[in-house]
Tab-separated table of C-alpha atoms in Angstrom:
chain	number	residue	atom	x	y	z
Q	20	GLY	CA	-35.129	-82.622	-16.578
Q	21	GLN	CA	-36.894	-85.483	-14.879
Q	22	GLN	CA	-34.882	-88.626	-14.276
Q	23	LEU	CA	-35.693	-92.151	-13.226
Q	24	ASN	CA	-32.895	-93.888	-11.347
Q	25	GLN	CA	-33.146	-97.585	-12.134
Q	26	SER	CA	-31.167	-100.288	-10.368
Q	27	PRO	CA	-29.479	-102.611	-10.636
Q	28	GLN	CA	-27.865	-101.936	-13.995
Q	29	SER	CA	-27.517	-105.654	-14.673
Q	30	MET	CA	-28.141	-108.996	-13.011
Q	31	PHE	CA	-26.829	-112.489	-13.711
Q	32	ILE	CA	-28.834	-115.152	-11.923
Q	33	GLN	CA	-29.551	-118.872	-11.936
Q	34	GLU	CA	-32.790	-120.244	-13.308
Q	35	GLY	CA	-35.365	-120.509	-10.546
Q	36	GLU	CA	-34.122	-117.520	-8.554
Q	37	ASP	CA	-36.267	-114.509	-7.784
Q	38	VAL	CA	-35.310	-111.079	-9.138
Q	39	SER	CA	-36.057	-107.595	-7.886
Q	40	MET	CA	-35.397	-104.252	-9.575
Q	41	ASN	CA	-36.556	-100.753	-8.773
Q	42	CYS	CA	-36.837	-97.190	-9.947
Q	43	THR	CA	-36.781	-94.002	-7.942
Q	44	SER	CA	-37.245	-90.367	-8.812
Q	45	SER	CA	-37.276	-86.986	-7.119
Q	46	SER	CA	-40.442	-86.156	-9.078
Q	47	ILE	CA	-44.005	-87.328	-8.589
Q	48	PHE	CA	-45.624	-89.384	-11.347
Q	49	ASN	CA	-49.219	-90.445	-11.988
Q	50	THR	CA	-48.443	-93.684	-13.798
Q	51	TRP	CA	-45.606	-96.189	-13.499
Q	52	LEU	CA	-44.941	-98.781	-16.183
Q	53	TRP	CA	-42.571	-101.683	-16.641
Q	54	TYR	CA	-41.394	-102.752	-20.101
Q	55	LYS	CA	-39.259	-105.618	-21.369
Q	56	GLN	CA	-37.104	-105.401	-24.470
Q	57	ASP	CA	-35.943	-108.548	-26.249
Q	58	PRO	CA	-32.980	-108.357	-28.668
Q	59	GLY	CA	-33.980	-106.767	-31.974
Q	60	GLU	CA	-37.403	-105.817	-30.688
Q	61	GLY	CA	-38.981	-102.742	-29.193
Q	62	PRO	CA	-40.068	-102.471	-25.556
Q	63	VAL	CA	-43.213	-104.400	-24.676
Q	64	LEU	CA	-45.445	-103.364	-21.794
Q	65	LEU	CA	-45.479	-105.840	-18.899
Q	66	ILE	CA	-47.354	-104.061	-16.135
Q	67	ALA	CA	-49.004	-100.643	-15.747
Q	68	LEU	CA	-49.702	-99.048	-12.360
Q	69	TYR	CA	-52.103	-96.124	-11.992
Q	70	LYS	CA	-52.588	-95.574	-8.276
Q	71	ALA	CA	-50.203	-94.897	-5.404
Q	72	GLY	CA	-49.759	-98.047	-3.340
Q	73	GLU	CA	-51.135	-100.272	-6.086
Q	74	LEU	CA	-49.702	-103.794	-6.213
Q	75	THR	CA	-50.304	-105.645	-9.479
Q	76	SER	CA	-49.323	-109.105	-10.686
Q	77	ASN	CA	-49.002	-110.557	-14.163
Q	78	GLY	CA	-48.084	-114.218	-13.902
Q	79	ARG	CA	-44.683	-114.454	-12.233
Q	80	LEU	CA	-44.285	-110.672	-12.313
Q	81	THR	CA	-45.340	-108.374	-9.495
Q	82	ALA	CA	-44.963	-104.594	-9.489
Q	83	GLN	CA	-45.864	-101.871	-7.033
Q	84	PHE	CA	-46.496	-98.135	-7.364
Q	85	GLY	CA	-44.793	-96.496	-4.387
Q	86	ILE	CA	-46.964	-94.701	-1.870
Q	87	THR	CA	-44.988	-91.472	-2.357
Q	88	ARG	CA	-45.578	-91.727	-6.146
Q	89	LYS	CA	-41.828	-91.367	-6.632
Q	90	ASP	CA	-40.823	-95.006	-6.957
Q	91	SER	CA	-41.763	-98.454	-8.184
Q	92	PHE	CA	-40.372	-101.958	-8.053
Q	93	LEU	CA	-40.692	-105.065	-10.194
Q	94	ASN	CA	-40.238	-108.598	-8.909
Q	95	ILE	CA	-39.882	-111.700	-11.059
Q	96	SER	CA	-40.341	-114.985	-9.263
Q	97	ALA	CA	-38.865	-118.347	-10.278
Q	98	SER	CA	-36.947	-116.945	-13.242
Q	99	ILE	CA	-36.662	-118.933	-16.477
Q	100	PRO	CA	-34.254	-118.515	-19.429
Q	101	SER	CA	-36.816	-116.630	-21.522
Q	102	ASP	CA	-36.854	-113.871	-18.885
Q	103	VAL	CA	-33.548	-112.710	-20.375
Q	104	GLY	CA	-33.756	-109.170	-21.713
Q	105	ILE	CA	-33.621	-105.525	-20.722
Q	106	TYR	CA	-36.273	-104.312	-18.307
Q	107	PHE	CA	-37.174	-100.626	-18.311
Q	108	CYS	CA	-39.212	-98.669	-15.842
Q	109	ALA	CA	-41.121	-95.734	-17.267
Q	110	ALA	CA	-43.420	-93.103	-15.846
Q	111	GLN	CA	-45.929	-90.498	-16.932
Q	112	GLY	CA	-46.859	-87.358	-15.095
Q	113	LYS	CA	-47.825	-83.725	-15.355
Q	114	ASN	CA	-44.350	-82.530	-16.265
Q	115	SER	CA	-44.112	-85.044	-19.095
Q	116	GLY	CA	-47.491	-84.084	-20.493
Q	117	TYR	CA	-49.285	-87.108	-19.044
Q	118	SER	CA	-48.635	-89.001	-22.275
Q	119	THR	CA	-44.934	-88.951	-23.040
Q	120	LEU	CA	-42.852	-91.552	-21.249
Q	121	THR	CA	-39.825	-90.888	-19.059
Q	122	PHE	CA	-37.628	-93.995	-18.927
Q	123	GLY	CA	-34.996	-95.431	-16.628
Q	124	LYS	CA	-31.694	-96.658	-18.062
Q	125	GLY	CA	-32.756	-100.281	-17.928
Q	126	THR	CA	-31.774	-103.455	-16.083
Q	127	MET	CA	-30.165	-106.160	-18.174
Q	128	LEU	CA	-31.184	-109.577	-16.893
Q	129	LEU	CA	-29.253	-112.712	-17.751
Q	130	VAL	CA	-30.541	-116.115	-16.595
Q	131	SER	CA	-28.325	-119.157	-16.526
Q	132	PRO	CA	-30.099	-122.500	-17.122
X	27	GLU	CA	-53.367	-106.819	-36.650
X	28	ALA	CA	-49.966	-105.492	-37.723
X	29	GLY	CA	-47.873	-103.779	-35.085
X	30	VAL	CA	-45.745	-100.675	-35.411
X	31	THR	CA	-43.190	-101.073	-38.171
X	32	GLN	CA	-40.013	-99.121	-38.759
X	33	PHE	CA	-37.684	-98.864	-41.731
X	34	PRO	CA	-34.808	-99.386	-42.085
X	35	SER	CA	-33.848	-101.702	-39.251
X	36	HIS	CA	-30.230	-100.566	-39.494
X	37	SER	CA	-28.502	-97.605	-41.122
X	38	VAL	CA	-24.800	-96.840	-41.246
X	39	ILE	CA	-23.884	-93.431	-42.618
X	40	GLU	CA	-20.979	-91.037	-42.531
X	41	LYS	CA	-20.919	-87.812	-40.600
X	42	GLY	CA	-22.484	-85.045	-42.659
X	43	GLN	CA	-24.819	-87.314	-44.609
X	44	THR	CA	-28.584	-87.304	-44.430
X	45	VAL	CA	-30.754	-90.163	-43.185
X	46	THR	CA	-34.516	-90.550	-43.148
X	47	LEU	CA	-36.228	-92.996	-40.820
X	48	ARG	CA	-39.789	-94.138	-41.362
X	49	CYS	CA	-42.444	-95.300	-38.936
X	50	ASP	CA	-45.797	-96.865	-39.748
X	51	PRO	CA	-48.027	-96.841	-36.665
X	52	ILE	CA	-50.784	-99.311	-35.879
X	53	SER	CA	-53.690	-98.565	-38.183
X	54	GLY	CA	-56.108	-96.110	-36.638
X	55	HIS	CA	-53.722	-94.843	-33.976
X	56	ASP	CA	-53.786	-91.056	-33.986
X	57	ASN	CA	-50.895	-90.691	-31.556
X	58	LEU	CA	-47.357	-91.292	-32.770
X	59	TYR	CA	-44.201	-90.858	-30.715
X	60	TRP	CA	-40.499	-90.854	-31.514
X	61	TYR	CA	-37.949	-91.865	-28.884
X	62	ARG	CA	-34.195	-92.433	-29.001
X	63	ARG	CA	-31.833	-94.556	-26.948
X	64	VAL	CA	-28.168	-93.680	-27.038
X	65	MET	CA	-26.004	-96.630	-25.962
X	66	GLY	CA	-25.979	-97.092	-22.209
X	67	LYS	CA	-28.448	-94.308	-21.629
X	68	GLU	CA	-32.179	-94.150	-21.059
X	69	ILE	CA	-34.763	-94.102	-23.831
X	70	LYS	CA	-35.541	-90.421	-24.366
X	71	PHE	CA	-38.641	-88.799	-25.787
X	72	LEU	CA	-38.198	-86.790	-28.973
X	73	LEU	CA	-41.681	-85.750	-30.095
X	74	HIS	CA	-45.370	-86.584	-30.183
X	75	PHE	CA	-47.818	-86.270	-33.078
X	76	VAL	CA	-51.589	-86.258	-32.791
X	77	LYS	CA	-52.706	-87.041	-36.309
X	78	GLU	CA	-50.599	-84.730	-38.460
X	79	SER	CA	-49.998	-82.089	-35.775
X	80	LYS	CA	-46.960	-81.874	-33.535
X	81	GLN	CA	-48.355	-82.017	-30.018
X	82	ASP	CA	-45.017	-81.846	-28.234
X	83	GLU	CA	-41.578	-81.550	-29.782
X	84	SER	CA	-39.727	-80.549	-26.646
X	85	GLY	CA	-37.384	-83.543	-26.865
X	86	MET	CA	-35.970	-82.817	-30.309
X	87	PRO	CA	-32.217	-82.312	-29.837
X	88	ASN	CA	-31.666	-79.509	-32.374
X	89	ASN	CA	-32.712	-78.222	-35.765
X	90	ARG	CA	-30.852	-80.966	-37.600
X	91	PHE	CA	-33.823	-83.198	-36.785
X	92	LEU	CA	-37.052	-82.830	-38.742
X	93	ALA	CA	-40.119	-84.983	-38.165
X	94	GLU	CA	-43.159	-85.044	-40.396
X	95	ARG	CA	-46.442	-86.904	-40.473
X	96	THR	CA	-48.175	-85.759	-43.612
X	97	GLY	CA	-51.736	-87.049	-43.809
X	98	GLY	CA	-51.608	-88.303	-40.257
X	99	THR	CA	-50.521	-91.817	-41.172
X	100	TYR	CA	-46.842	-92.760	-41.359
X	101	SER	CA	-44.108	-90.498	-40.032
X	102	THR	CA	-40.571	-89.730	-41.104
X	103	LEU	CA	-37.669	-88.469	-39.042
X	104	LYS	CA	-34.879	-86.864	-41.025
X	105	VAL	CA	-31.439	-86.122	-39.634
X	106	GLN	CA	-29.498	-83.622	-41.744
X	107	PRO	CA	-26.547	-83.400	-41.472
X	108	ALA	CA	-25.868	-86.356	-39.205
X	109	GLU	CA	-23.298	-86.060	-36.420
X	110	LEU	CA	-21.497	-88.770	-34.462
X	111	GLU	CA	-23.617	-88.175	-31.361
X	112	ASP	CA	-26.782	-88.976	-33.322
X	113	SER	CA	-25.911	-92.680	-33.216
X	114	GLY	CA	-28.393	-94.772	-31.300
X	115	VAL	CA	-31.621	-96.698	-31.625
X	116	TYR	CA	-34.640	-94.681	-32.726
X	117	PHE	CA	-37.967	-96.078	-31.578
X	118	CYS	CA	-41.393	-95.176	-32.798
X	119	ALA	CA	-44.514	-95.870	-30.752
X	120	SER	CA	-48.218	-95.341	-31.326
X	121	SER	CA	-51.308	-95.230	-29.169
X	122	ALA	CA	-55.004	-95.118	-29.917
X	123	VAL	CA	-55.675	-92.302	-27.489
X	124	THR	CA	-53.465	-89.673	-25.863
X	125	GLY	CA	-52.182	-91.125	-22.607
X	126	GLY	CA	-53.142	-94.646	-23.659
X	127	GLU	CA	-50.849	-97.651	-23.914
X	128	GLN	CA	-47.989	-97.044	-26.306
X	129	PHE	CA	-46.963	-99.860	-28.635
X	130	PHE	CA	-43.365	-99.740	-29.775
X	131	GLY	CA	-41.801	-100.645	-33.071
X	132	PRO	CA	-38.570	-102.659	-33.279
X	133	GLY	CA	-36.450	-99.551	-33.701
X	134	THR	CA	-33.931	-98.317	-36.254
X	135	ARG	CA	-30.303	-98.642	-35.222
X	136	LEU	CA	-28.432	-95.629	-36.617
X	137	THR	CA	-24.661	-95.591	-36.696
X	138	VAL	CA	-22.886	-92.411	-37.737
X	139	LEU	CA	-19.195	-92.895	-38.575
């Protein structure tokens, strides 16, 4: 089946540092998404990318849809303690029915004040 | 507007028992999805309803899992009989249109002993 390889698995950083995480796949996708999950909650959509090469920002978050349509990255600038959580990449494409989501394994982010 | 709700939040059962999980989607959302995250793994798609019809059930692990959405409103996911490997967090998500943004519930954490 299709897989998204997400890295790093976890990160422990100091408040104020920038963070970068990425997802790669051997398959082509039409949409890349980044979610954040807080403890006890479900994933919440942060950024959606619909076009190869697209670079989108949402506050301190920036994400890009890779030009090959097989990868995406998420950057968080000037991290703060409330950025703590698990970040998931997800993608939609023809093989997943254009609606169902294929997820990466997640990146656990810990921020030290 | 109320988000996606799931019940129960936690369930601990013994191997061989039956458990039924419930999901109430956002009102008016025709699309309802079930996903599962086994510890340390990615969130995996189980199935997709459009109204009361199963659009895609390719992710259901085996015939011990039965999902229903009578009347096209709330959905139930029954596991009978439960096995140890069924432990994990079961997420429900809903979207207004197929391929649209999916809103996730907080999940049900199932532990099979």
